[in-house]
Amino acid sequence: LSSGVKSFELANRNEKKDMQEIIALVNASKSMSAGELANQLGIPISVARERFVAAENSGSLCRDDSIEGLRFYPNEF
């Protein structure tokens, strides 16, 4: 992962499908933290955060890093 964390992934993982699923979950919830996404998908928090960052880099999500923690929202701009 870009953070330096090492992880194993299935060879048949579909990054585009994963991104669409994450965007749909965030849209349905209005916002999500990496912990919430990890619980929802059954993945480690570090992987959830990396996937959020990838969705943010694509312009699909935006973040709010506040005293309450890091949350991701649909990018409506």
XYZ file of C-alpha atoms in Angstrom:
77
model
C 0.000 0.000 0.000
C 1.147 3.574 -0.497
C 1.435 4.012 3.287
C 4.092 1.298 3.436
C 1.737 -1.251 5.005
C 2.030 -4.667 3.387
C -1.114 -6.670 2.694
C -2.266 -9.611 0.629
C -5.076 -9.232 -1.882
C -6.901 -11.759 -3.981
C -5.714 -11.932 -7.573
C -9.289 -11.432 -8.796
C -9.826 -8.190 -6.850
C -11.545 -5.620 -9.053
C -10.371 -2.138 -8.056
C -13.057 -0.371 -10.106
C -15.819 -2.471 -8.519
C -14.364 -1.849 -5.046
C -14.324 1.907 -5.705
C -17.963 1.878 -6.855
C -18.966 -0.063 -3.728
C -17.164 2.378 -1.432
C -18.729 5.395 -3.140
C -22.192 3.808 -2.858
C -21.666 3.093 0.858
C -20.510 6.658 1.552
C -23.416 8.096 -0.451
C -25.889 5.973 1.527
C -24.327 6.929 4.870
C -23.623 10.590 3.968
C -20.139 10.147 5.512
C -17.886 7.365 6.790
C -14.705 6.827 8.746
C -12.106 4.219 7.855
C -13.218 2.204 10.892
C -16.822 2.169 9.705
C -15.801 1.102 6.201
C -13.532 -1.600 7.615
C -16.409 -3.003 9.698
C -18.806 -2.831 6.757
C -16.476 -4.633 4.328
C -14.617 -6.879 6.784
C -11.207 -5.443 5.878
C -8.374 -3.959 7.987
C -8.640 -0.257 8.835
C -5.350 0.455 7.037
C -6.755 -1.041 3.817
C -10.016 0.901 4.249
C -8.083 4.143 4.606
C -6.015 3.399 1.481
C -9.196 2.748 -0.487
C -10.708 6.004 0.772
C -7.585 7.887 -0.310
C -7.782 6.273 -3.769
C -11.435 7.365 -4.058
C -10.462 10.851 -2.879
C -7.639 11.013 -5.447
C -10.128 10.073 -8.174
C -12.289 13.053 -7.147
C -15.216 10.912 -5.966
C -14.827 11.608 -2.243
C -13.561 14.445 -0.095
C -12.368 14.439 3.498
C -12.962 16.335 6.696
C -10.186 15.982 9.257
C -11.641 17.464 12.430
C -11.331 17.006 16.171
C -13.864 14.177 15.817
C -11.544 12.315 13.416
C -11.109 11.764 9.705
C -14.336 11.265 7.736
C -14.968 10.947 4.021
C -17.953 12.471 2.218
C -19.321 12.365 -1.326
C -17.585 15.058 -3.383
C -20.431 17.230 -4.618
C -18.205 19.810 -6.306
